[in-house]
Amino acid sequence: GAGVSQSPSNKVTEKGKDVELRCDPISGHTALYWYRQSLGQGLEFLIYFQGNSAPDKSGLPSDRFSAERTGGSVSTLTIQRTQQEDSAVYLCASSFLLRGDANYGYTFGSGTRLTVV
Amino acid sequence: ILNVEQSPQSLHVQEGDSTNFTCSFPSSNFYALHWYRWETAKSPEALFVMTLNGDEKKKGRISATLNTKEGYSYLYIKGSQPEDSATYLCAYMDSNYQLIWGAGTKLIIKP
C-alpha cells in the first residue's frame, strides 16, 4: 500500500480479554517497529523485526505481549489478559533499513487507540 | 539511563508569531536525531533527520539546528499558522540504531 496501515483505529476492551492489533507496512520495507504511547509519556519501544533476523523483543513489558510478522510483511501484536495499564496508542512504523531513511526516518501508521475498561 | 527531554511540554502561540522548542539528548554514541510532527488522529510525520554537528535543516517555515557535542536540538517555526498545531516529537538514535523518544512538545496555535 501507499502507507503504513493499522487496524483497528480504536479498540475498547474489557479487562482480562485478549486483543490483536494489526500493522500492514509499506511494501518492501524490511524493518518494522511497534511502539506505544501512554498518556503524557514518550514513545515506548516494544519490538522490532528486521528482515529474516530474530526479532528484538527487549521492549515488551510482560509475557502477556507477543508479536508476529508473517511472510516479512503484515505484523500482529497480541496482548493477552489485558490490564488497564495497557491502555495506550499503539503505533507501528516501517522502513527499508533498520536505521530508517536518511531523509525521512520511519513511516508511521496512524495507530490503534486501545482502551481497557 | 539514557533520557531525551523535550521542553516545554506544551506551548500556546498566537497565530503569526514565531516559536521554538528544545530537545536534549545524550551526547555519547550519537548517530542521528529525528524530529516528527504528530497531528491528532494522524500518523507521526518525519520532519528532519539530522546527523552532523552544526547541521541546520529547513522545510518551509520550520527549521532545526543540531549540537551533538552538548546534546541539544532546537526546532523553530516562523510565522505560526493554525495547521502547525500538533505534538512535535524528537528521537535520539545511538550507534546501534536504537531510538529513544522524548515525550513531545504540544503546540497550540491560537487564531
Tab-separated table of C-alpha atoms in Angstrom:
chain	number	residue	atom	x	y	z
A	1	GLY	CA	0.000	0.000	0.000
A	2	ALA	CA	0.907	3.660	-0.147
A	3	GLY	CA	1.406	3.980	3.590
A	4	VAL	CA	1.524	2.017	6.817
A	5	SER	CA	-1.934	0.781	7.678
A	6	GLN	CA	-3.051	-0.131	11.193
A	7	SER	CA	-6.290	-1.685	12.354
A	8	PRO	CA	-8.446	-1.227	14.233
A	9	SER	CA	-8.070	2.517	14.750
A	10	ASN	CA	-9.861	2.306	18.083
A	11	LYS	CA	-10.441	-0.636	20.379
A	12	VAL	CA	-12.281	-0.723	23.686
A	13	THR	CA	-11.953	-3.991	25.540
A	14	GLU	CA	-12.784	-5.369	28.934
A	15	LYS	CA	-10.030	-6.117	31.394
A	16	GLY	CA	-8.887	-9.705	31.044
A	17	LYS	CA	-9.761	-10.086	27.358
A	18	ASP	CA	-7.191	-10.691	24.622
A	19	VAL	CA	-6.716	-8.186	21.797
A	20	GLU	CA	-4.959	-8.354	18.460
A	21	LEU	CA	-3.615	-5.279	16.687
A	22	ARG	CA	-2.596	-5.375	13.058
A	23	CYS	CA	0.037	-3.484	11.079
A	24	ASP	CA	0.427	-3.601	7.300
A	25	PRO	CA	3.751	-1.922	6.437
A	26	ILE	CA	4.841	-0.325	3.188
A	27	SER	CA	5.603	-2.997	0.634
A	28	GLY	CA	9.312	-3.846	0.599
A	29	HIS	CA	10.086	-2.298	3.984
A	30	THR	CA	12.126	-4.883	5.843
A	31	ALA	CA	12.213	-3.116	9.213
A	32	LEU	CA	9.020	-2.930	11.282
A	33	TYR	CA	8.680	-1.420	14.742
A	34	TRP	CA	5.923	-1.445	17.349
A	35	TYR	CA	5.711	1.402	19.849
A	36	ARG	CA	3.145	2.559	22.351
A	37	GLN	CA	2.451	5.918	23.870
A	38	SER	CA	0.717	6.130	27.198
A	39	LEU	CA	-0.800	9.430	28.288
A	40	GLY	CA	1.893	12.041	28.925
A	41	GLN	CA	4.747	9.691	28.076
A	42	GLY	CA	7.213	9.407	25.209
A	43	LEU	CA	7.015	6.653	22.638
A	44	GLU	CA	7.950	3.374	24.285
A	45	PHE	CA	9.695	0.793	22.114
A	46	LEU	CA	8.065	-2.633	22.191
A	47	ILE	CA	9.561	-4.835	19.473
A	48	TYR	CA	11.158	-4.652	16.051
A	49	PHE	CA	11.518	-7.020	13.120
A	50	GLN	CA	14.334	-6.713	10.586
A	51	GLY	CA	14.170	-8.976	7.561
A	52	ASN	CA	14.639	-12.616	8.472
A	53	SER	CA	16.559	-11.884	11.667
A	54	ALA	CA	15.199	-12.848	15.054
A	55	PRO	CA	13.012	-10.007	16.360
A	56	ASP	CA	14.256	-7.748	19.148
A	57	LYS	CA	11.639	-8.289	21.847
A	58	SER	CA	13.520	-6.410	24.544
A	59	GLY	CA	10.845	-3.732	24.907
A	60	LEU	CA	7.864	-5.993	25.506
A	61	PRO	CA	6.652	-5.103	29.017
A	62	SER	CA	5.459	-8.558	30.035
A	63	ASP	CA	4.888	-12.062	28.700
A	64	ARG	CA	1.281	-11.081	28.007
A	65	PHE	CA	2.609	-9.235	24.959
A	66	SER	CA	3.698	-11.028	21.799
A	67	ALA	CA	4.104	-10.129	18.150
A	68	GLU	CA	4.491	-11.946	14.881
A	69	ARG	CA	5.403	-10.892	11.395
A	70	THR	CA	4.218	-13.297	8.751
A	71	GLY	CA	5.974	-13.555	5.405
A	72	GLY	CA	8.040	-10.486	6.142
A	73	SER	CA	5.010	-8.262	5.729
A	74	VAL	CA	1.940	-7.960	7.982
A	75	SER	CA	2.538	-7.924	11.722
A	76	THR	CA	0.154	-8.591	14.582
A	77	LEU	CA	0.682	-7.505	18.173
A	78	THR	CA	-1.261	-9.616	20.658
A	79	ILE	CA	-1.976	-8.614	24.226
A	80	GLN	CA	-3.381	-11.373	26.400
A	81	ARG	CA	-5.434	-10.821	29.553
A	82	THR	CA	-5.442	-7.054	29.054
A	83	GLN	CA	-4.971	-4.769	32.047
A	84	GLN	CA	-5.944	-1.125	32.454
A	85	GLU	CA	-2.290	-0.072	32.280
A	86	ASP	CA	-2.202	-1.449	28.727
A	87	SER	CA	-4.397	1.467	27.614
A	88	ALA	CA	-2.323	3.482	25.150
A	89	VAL	CA	-1.917	4.370	21.499
A	90	TYR	CA	-0.059	1.560	19.748
A	91	LEU	CA	1.954	2.723	16.742
A	92	CYS	CA	3.611	0.742	14.001
A	93	ALA	CA	6.435	2.101	11.836
A	94	SER	CA	8.394	0.673	8.926
A	95	SER	CA	11.434	1.485	6.801
A	96	PHE	CA	13.793	-0.121	4.304
A	97	LEU	CA	16.657	-0.049	6.752
A	98	LEU	CA	16.851	-0.577	10.488
A	99	ARG	CA	18.302	2.913	10.908
A	100	GLY	CA	15.470	4.447	8.930
A	101	ASP	CA	15.604	6.521	5.792
A	102	ALA	CA	18.381	9.145	5.787
A	103	ASN	CA	15.864	11.886	4.973
A	104	TYR	CA	12.506	10.556	6.080
A	105	GLY	CA	13.274	8.430	9.092
A	106	TYR	CA	10.435	5.992	9.628
A	107	THR	CA	6.947	5.868	8.144
A	108	PHE	CA	4.296	5.512	10.814
A	109	GLY	CA	0.761	4.238	10.782
A	110	SER	CA	-1.955	6.298	12.429
A	111	GLY	CA	-2.072	3.989	15.412
A	112	THR	CA	-4.568	1.944	17.372
A	113	ARG	CA	-6.018	3.615	20.456
A	114	LEU	CA	-6.579	0.828	22.973
A	115	THR	CA	-8.776	1.452	25.987
A	116	VAL	CA	-9.090	-1.254	28.618
A	117	VAL	CA	-12.137	-0.793	30.865
B	1	ILE	CA	19.713	5.564	31.874
B	2	LEU	CA	19.541	7.376	28.565
B	3	ASN	CA	16.975	10.134	28.509
B	4	VAL	CA	15.584	12.501	25.901
B	5	GLU	CA	13.958	15.625	27.297
B	6	GLN	CA	11.715	17.996	25.415
B	7	SER	CA	10.706	21.404	26.639
B	8	PRO	CA	8.326	22.948	27.074
B	9	GLN	CA	5.734	20.209	27.496
B	10	SER	CA	3.109	22.439	25.891
B	11	LEU	CA	3.022	25.825	24.288
B	12	HIS	CA	0.278	28.256	23.242
B	13	VAL	CA	1.336	30.642	20.491
B	14	GLN	CA	-0.586	33.410	18.742
B	15	GLU	CA	-1.064	32.936	15.004
B	16	GLY	CA	1.680	34.773	13.151
B	17	ASP	CA	4.188	34.620	15.991
B	18	SER	CA	7.386	32.614	15.760
B	19	THR	CA	8.316	29.999	18.316
B	20	ASN	CA	10.926	27.414	19.185
B	21	PHE	CA	11.383	24.432	21.451
B	22	THR	CA	14.163	22.195	22.634
B	23	CYS	CA	15.210	18.568	22.558
B	24	SER	CA	18.039	17.454	24.879
B	25	PHE	CA	19.694	14.098	24.346
B	26	PRO	CA	22.805	12.121	25.334
B	27	SER	CA	25.955	13.426	23.664
B	28	SER	CA	27.597	9.978	23.593
B	29	ASN	CA	27.232	7.267	20.931
B	30	PHE	CA	25.255	9.681	18.778
B	31	TYR	CA	24.105	8.542	15.342
B	32	ALA	CA	21.107	10.718	14.418
B	33	LEU	CA	18.395	12.989	15.760
B	34	HIS	CA	14.877	12.718	14.347
B	35	TRP	CA	12.071	15.291	14.515
B	36	TYR	CA	8.454	14.288	13.842
B	37	ARG	CA	5.166	16.168	13.805
B	38	TRP	CA	2.152	14.277	15.147
B	39	GLU	CA	-1.269	15.742	14.488
B	40	THR	CA	-4.234	14.343	16.374
B	41	ALA	CA	-5.731	11.230	14.742
B	42	LYS	CA	-2.966	11.143	12.125
B	43	SER	CA	0.381	9.393	11.709
B	44	PRO	CA	3.568	10.944	13.052
B	45	GLU	CA	5.252	12.567	10.072
B	46	ALA	CA	9.011	12.925	9.757
B	47	LEU	CA	10.275	16.493	9.607
B	48	PHE	CA	14.036	16.128	9.798
B	49	VAL	CA	16.730	13.512	10.241
B	50	MET	CA	19.932	15.193	11.404
B	51	THR	CA	23.313	13.554	11.759
B	52	LEU	CA	26.108	16.148	11.696
B	53	ASN	CA	27.084	18.519	14.473
B	54	GLY	CA	26.151	22.040	13.414
B	55	ASP	CA	23.554	20.777	10.938
B	56	GLU	CA	20.738	23.141	10.085
B	57	LYS	CA	17.747	21.900	8.116
B	58	LYS	CA	14.735	23.753	6.798
B	59	LYS	CA	11.336	22.768	5.438
B	60	GLY	CA	9.153	25.749	4.612
B	61	ARG	CA	8.625	27.772	7.790
B	62	ILE	CA	10.119	25.072	10.010
B	63	SER	CA	13.828	24.716	10.674
B	64	ALA	CA	16.037	22.809	13.088
B	65	THR	CA	19.572	23.007	14.413
B	66	LEU	CA	21.760	20.327	15.953
B	67	ASN	CA	24.547	20.430	18.539
B	68	THR	CA	25.801	16.895	19.152
B	69	LYS	CA	28.661	17.942	21.451
B	70	GLU	CA	26.352	19.451	24.042
B	71	GLY	CA	23.366	17.263	23.194
B	72	TYR	CA	20.592	19.572	22.072
B	73	SER	CA	18.490	20.427	19.061
B	74	TYR	CA	16.144	23.360	18.527
B	75	LEU	CA	13.065	23.355	16.325
B	76	TYR	CA	11.909	26.753	15.052
B	77	ILE	CA	8.582	27.668	13.498
B	78	LYS	CA	8.368	31.036	11.807
B	79	GLY	CA	5.018	32.815	11.466
B	80	SER	CA	2.914	30.095	13.142
B	81	GLN	CA	-0.274	29.006	11.397
B	82	PRO	CA	-3.226	27.017	12.814
B	83	GLU	CA	-2.134	23.980	10.798
B	84	ASP	CA	1.112	23.922	12.805
B	85	SER	CA	-0.868	22.793	15.864
B	86	ALA	CA	0.472	19.346	16.691
B	87	THR	CA	2.773	17.471	19.027
B	88	TYR	CA	6.406	17.694	17.986
B	89	LEU	CA	8.483	14.643	18.880
B	90	CYS	CA	12.223	14.242	18.828
B	91	ALA	CA	14.107	10.954	18.983
B	92	TYR	CA	17.787	10.264	19.595
B	93	MET	CA	19.322	7.359	17.687
B	94	ASP	CA	22.507	5.800	19.041
B	95	SER	CA	25.252	3.987	17.141
B	96	ASN	CA	23.301	0.693	17.485
B	97	TYR	CA	20.321	2.362	15.744
B	98	GLN	CA	18.284	2.290	18.947
B	99	LEU	CA	15.787	5.146	19.135
B	100	ILE	CA	14.892	6.890	22.365
B	101	TRP	CA	11.967	9.263	22.197
B	102	GLY	CA	11.112	12.430	24.037
B	103	ALA	CA	7.596	12.932	25.400
B	104	GLY	CA	6.928	15.702	22.882
B	105	THR	CA	6.024	19.371	22.881
B	106	LYS	CA	2.337	20.040	22.282
B	107	LEU	CA	1.942	23.212	20.234
B	108	ILE	CA	-1.399	25.028	20.066
B	109	ILE	CA	-1.753	27.967	17.710
B	110	LYS	CA	-4.397	30.492	18.740
B	111	PRO	CA	-6.100	32.228	15.792
